[in-house]
Amino acid sequence: MTPLIEAQDLVRIYQIRHGLFGRPTPVRAVDGVSLSVMPGETIGIVGESGSGKSTLGRMLLGIDDAQEGSVRFQARPMPARNTAEWRALRSKMQLVFQDPLAALDRRLTIARQIAEPLDIHKLIPRQHQPDRVAELMRAVGLRADQADRYPHELSGGQRQRVVIARALASRPKLIVCDEPVSALDVSIQAQVVNMMRDLQEKNGIAMVFISHDLKVVRNIADRVAVMYLGRIVEEAPSDAIFRTPQHPYTKALVSSVPVPGKRLEGRVILQGEPPNPANRPSGCAFHPRCPLARDICRSVVPELVDIGEGRTAACHVVAGETTPVAA
Ligand code: SF4
């Protein structure tokens, strides 16, 4: 089957200036990432803040340009941003942000905002829009009497439902969700995640679900990619990654996920803070914090290689030190 979206060797470099007169330093926010998403599949992207996962999400949608590498959607190269072709394609790809209040216009009613993509992409004549809006509101669990409300009159969970309804309005093939529930109360998170999973399955939508919260990702993702300092360090089916994580960084992340009814045992505590992306450690960027680091790790970058059973990992130890070396 052809992937719905396929990214190849994506690189995004930002110039960060330290202080008013500091020299700009290049930071490789995304550094050679390849990823594909099949139709109807949900891939979780996890990692600490600064790992490049949000930048990667925006690059997949063409909102952030890649300085190197390419993105193909339905086997065709992504058109240049802000062209008519790109705008037409954007109706098939939607983004759900972390903060629903920031994503919504405080001056417009809920119904008007859900109908917006129908207008922008000229999908349905205005006279037929109320029916489609009502259908979308029902699908995300909003009541009909909330149609004329404004964002500030709704709870955080309801606002995120509005954002999701708006994302669904254009019948997208792909939704990139960037920390979609992290601003919500824990009690609401599960409801919204379950609703997203149901809608995704029912409508056959592929989803890229970006989150620092592995509990949430575990509930929704078919496959998980773990990012560290701009690179994918492990990718595997969701079950496998939570049952038998291979990369030492993944092991540490997974060990911190509580399992209901069980004490948190065998937790791996990482030493130190994530390194400064502007000053990336040599060799394996994870080596200053890795309990398994050895000499080769300080000088040779481990490549992401196939480790069997549909899994890849970038670690000299996991790959048995047979990893091809990169400069
Ligand atoms: Fe740890 Fe070395 Fe593997 Fe990096 S390559 S994760 S430092 S063992």
PDB file of N, CA, C and O and ligand atoms in Angstrom, residues 233 247-249 283-294 296-298 300-302 314-318, ligand 1:
ATOM      1  N   VAL A 233      15.036   8.083  17.380  1.00  0.00           N
ATOM      2  CA  VAL A 233      15.987   7.112  17.938  1.00  0.00           C
ATOM      3  C   VAL A 233      15.386   5.706  18.009  1.00  0.00           C
ATOM      4  O   VAL A 233      16.115   4.730  18.154  1.00  0.00           O
ATOM      5  N   HIS A 247      15.722   1.058  22.764  1.00  0.00           N
ATOM      6  CA  HIS A 247      16.696   2.141  22.921  1.00  0.00           C
ATOM      7  C   HIS A 247      16.721   2.580  24.394  1.00  0.00           C
ATOM      8  O   HIS A 247      15.658   2.692  25.021  1.00  0.00           O
ATOM      9  N   PRO A 248      17.915   2.852  24.950  1.00  0.00           N
ATOM     10  CA  PRO A 248      17.959   3.252  26.370  1.00  0.00           C
ATOM     11  C   PRO A 248      17.095   4.475  26.695  1.00  0.00           C
ATOM     12  O   PRO A 248      16.523   4.558  27.785  1.00  0.00           O
ATOM     13  N   TYR A 249      16.968   5.406  25.754  1.00  0.00           N
ATOM     14  CA  TYR A 249      16.127   6.576  26.011  1.00  0.00           C
ATOM     15  C   TYR A 249      14.656   6.159  26.065  1.00  0.00           C
ATOM     16  O   TYR A 249      13.910   6.586  26.945  1.00  0.00           O
ATOM     17  N   GLY A 283      28.990  12.254  18.625  1.00  0.00           N
ATOM     18  CA  GLY A 283      28.573  10.851  18.566  1.00  0.00           C
ATOM     19  C   GLY A 283      27.081  10.707  18.787  1.00  0.00           C
ATOM     20  O   GLY A 283      26.279  11.438  18.207  1.00  0.00           O
ATOM     21  N   CYS A 284      26.680   9.787  19.648  1.00  0.00           N
ATOM     22  CA  CYS A 284      25.272   9.653  20.008  1.00  0.00           C
ATOM     23  C   CYS A 284      24.907  10.806  20.944  1.00  0.00           C
ATOM     24  O   CYS A 284      25.486  10.934  22.023  1.00  0.00           O
ATOM     25  N   ALA A 285      23.942  11.630  20.543  1.00  0.00           N
ATOM     26  CA  ALA A 285      23.601  12.821  21.334  1.00  0.00           C
ATOM     27  C   ALA A 285      23.100  12.458  22.723  1.00  0.00           C
ATOM     28  O   ALA A 285      23.092  13.285  23.634  1.00  0.00           O
ATOM     29  N   PHE A 286      22.702  11.214  22.915  1.00  0.00           N
ATOM     30  CA  PHE A 286      22.159  10.779  24.198  1.00  0.00           C
ATOM     31  C   PHE A 286      23.277  10.316  25.152  1.00  0.00           C
ATOM     32  O   PHE A 286      23.017  10.068  26.317  1.00  0.00           O
ATOM     33  N   HIS A 287      24.535  10.245  24.674  1.00  0.00           N
ATOM     34  CA  HIS A 287      25.561   9.573  25.479  1.00  0.00           C
ATOM     35  C   HIS A 287      25.825  10.207  26.854  1.00  0.00           C
ATOM     36  O   HIS A 287      26.082   9.469  27.810  1.00  0.00           O
ATOM     37  N   PRO A 288      25.714  11.572  27.019  1.00  0.00           N
ATOM     38  CA  PRO A 288      25.981  12.087  28.374  1.00  0.00           C
ATOM     39  C   PRO A 288      24.965  11.597  29.420  1.00  0.00           C
ATOM     40  O   PRO A 288      25.218  11.678  30.621  1.00  0.00           O
ATOM     41  N   ARG A 289      23.806  11.106  28.986  1.00  0.00           N
ATOM     42  CA  ARG A 289      22.771  10.683  29.943  1.00  0.00           C
ATOM     43  C   ARG A 289      22.545   9.177  29.917  1.00  0.00           C
ATOM     44  O   ARG A 289      21.693   8.673  30.654  1.00  0.00           O
ATOM     45  N   CYS A 290      23.264   8.473  29.055  1.00  0.00           N
ATOM     46  CA  CYS A 290      22.930   7.068  28.824  1.00  0.00           C
ATOM     47  C   CYS A 290      23.668   6.132  29.785  1.00  0.00           C
ATOM     48  O   CYS A 290      24.894   6.171  29.864  1.00  0.00           O
ATOM     49  N   PRO A 291      22.927   5.266  30.475  1.00  0.00           N
ATOM     50  CA  PRO A 291      23.593   4.345  31.414  1.00  0.00           C
ATOM     51  C   PRO A 291      24.420   3.275  30.692  1.00  0.00           C
ATOM     52  O   PRO A 291      25.240   2.620  31.336  1.00  0.00           O
ATOM     53  N   LEU A 292      24.221   3.088  29.401  1.00  0.00           N
ATOM     54  CA  LEU A 292      24.946   2.043  28.658  1.00  0.00           C
ATOM     55  C   LEU A 292      26.055   2.607  27.774  1.00  0.00           C
ATOM     56  O   LEU A 292      26.663   1.855  26.999  1.00  0.00           O
ATOM     57  N   ALA A 293      26.313   3.909  27.879  1.00  0.00           N
ATOM     58  CA  ALA A 293      27.276   4.532  26.956  1.00  0.00           C
ATOM     59  C   ALA A 293      28.643   3.869  27.036  1.00  0.00           C
ATOM     60  O   ALA A 293      29.093   3.465  28.098  1.00  0.00           O
ATOM     61  N   ARG A 294      29.270   3.718  25.887  1.00  0.00           N
ATOM     62  CA  ARG A 294      30.628   3.193  25.818  1.00  0.00           C
ATOM     63  C   ARG A 294      31.446   4.078  24.890  1.00  0.00           C
ATOM     64  O   ARG A 294      30.915   5.051  24.357  1.00  0.00           O
ATOM     65  N   ILE A 296      32.588   4.056  21.832  1.00  0.00           N
ATOM     66  CA  ILE A 296      32.122   4.335  20.465  1.00  0.00           C
ATOM     67  C   ILE A 296      31.002   5.376  20.449  1.00  0.00           C
ATOM     68  O   ILE A 296      30.875   6.165  19.509  1.00  0.00           O
ATOM     69  N   CYS A 297      30.206   5.413  21.519  1.00  0.00           N
ATOM     70  CA  CYS A 297      29.042   6.310  21.572  1.00  0.00           C
ATOM     71  C   CYS A 297      29.462   7.779  21.587  1.00  0.00           C
ATOM     72  O   CYS A 297      28.686   8.650  21.188  1.00  0.00           O
ATOM     73  N   ARG A 298      30.669   8.046  22.078  1.00  0.00           N
ATOM     74  CA  ARG A 298      31.121   9.446  22.192  1.00  0.00           C
ATOM     75  C   ARG A 298      31.613   9.993  20.864  1.00  0.00           C
ATOM     76  O   ARG A 298      31.761  11.192  20.700  1.00  0.00           O
ATOM     77  N   VAL A 300      30.881   8.237  17.467  1.00  0.00           N
ATOM     78  CA  VAL A 300      30.224   7.766  16.239  1.00  0.00           C
ATOM     79  C   VAL A 300      28.706   7.875  16.382  1.00  0.00           C
ATOM     80  O   VAL A 300      28.125   7.361  17.343  1.00  0.00           O
ATOM     81  N   VAL A 301      28.100   8.556  15.421  1.00  0.00           N
ATOM     82  CA  VAL A 301      26.630   8.711  15.432  1.00  0.00           C
ATOM     83  C   VAL A 301      25.996   7.375  15.045  1.00  0.00           C
ATOM     84  O   VAL A 301      26.295   6.833  13.977  1.00  0.00           O
ATOM     85  N   PRO A 302      25.126   6.820  15.891  1.00  0.00           N
ATOM     86  CA  PRO A 302      24.455   5.576  15.489  1.00  0.00           C
ATOM     87  C   PRO A 302      23.347   5.850  14.479  1.00  0.00           C
ATOM     88  O   PRO A 302      22.586   6.796  14.658  1.00  0.00           O
ATOM     89  N   ALA A 314      18.295   3.534  16.808  1.00  0.00           N
ATOM     90  CA  ALA A 314      19.591   4.167  16.547  1.00  0.00           C
ATOM     91  C   ALA A 314      20.425   4.041  17.815  1.00  0.00           C
ATOM     92  O   ALA A 314      20.403   4.928  18.674  1.00  0.00           O
ATOM     93  N   CYS A 315      21.092   2.915  17.969  1.00  0.00           N
ATOM     94  CA  CYS A 315      21.896   2.672  19.183  1.00  0.00           C
ATOM     95  C   CYS A 315      22.931   1.600  18.873  1.00  0.00           C
ATOM     96  O   CYS A 315      22.589   0.538  18.358  1.00  0.00           O
ATOM     97  N   HIS A 316      24.203   1.889  19.186  1.00  0.00           N
ATOM     98  CA  HIS A 316      25.263   0.907  18.920  1.00  0.00           C
ATOM     99  C   HIS A 316      25.043  -0.386  19.698  1.00  0.00           C
ATOM    100  O   HIS A 316      25.299  -1.473  19.197  1.00  0.00           O
ATOM    101  N   VAL A 317      24.556  -0.264  20.915  1.00  0.00           N
ATOM    102  CA  VAL A 317      24.397  -1.453  21.753  1.00  0.00           C
ATOM    103  C   VAL A 317      23.226  -2.302  21.254  1.00  0.00           C
ATOM    104  O   VAL A 317      23.351  -3.521  21.086  1.00  0.00           O
ATOM    105  N   VAL A 318      22.111  -1.658  20.981  1.00  0.00           N
ATOM    106  CA  VAL A 318      20.933  -2.396  20.500  1.00  0.00           C
ATOM    107  C   VAL A 318      21.252  -3.080  19.179  1.00  0.00           C
ATOM    108  O   VAL A 318      20.857  -4.218  18.928  1.00  0.00           O
TER     109      VAL A 318
HETATM  110 FE1  SF4 B   1      23.444   4.816  24.779  1.00  0.00          FE
HETATM  111 FE2  SF4 B   1      25.456   4.411  23.114  1.00  0.00          FE
HETATM  112 FE3  SF4 B   1      23.041   3.508  22.511  1.00  0.00          FE
HETATM  113 FE4  SF4 B   1      23.551   6.111  22.465  1.00  0.00          FE
HETATM  114  S1  SF4 B   1      24.443   4.572  21.144  1.00  0.00           S
HETATM  115  S2  SF4 B   1      21.796   5.137  23.338  1.00  0.00           S
HETATM  116  S3  SF4 B   1      24.951   6.309  24.175  1.00  0.00           S
HETATM  117  S4  SF4 B   1      24.323   2.839  24.212  1.00  0.00           S
END
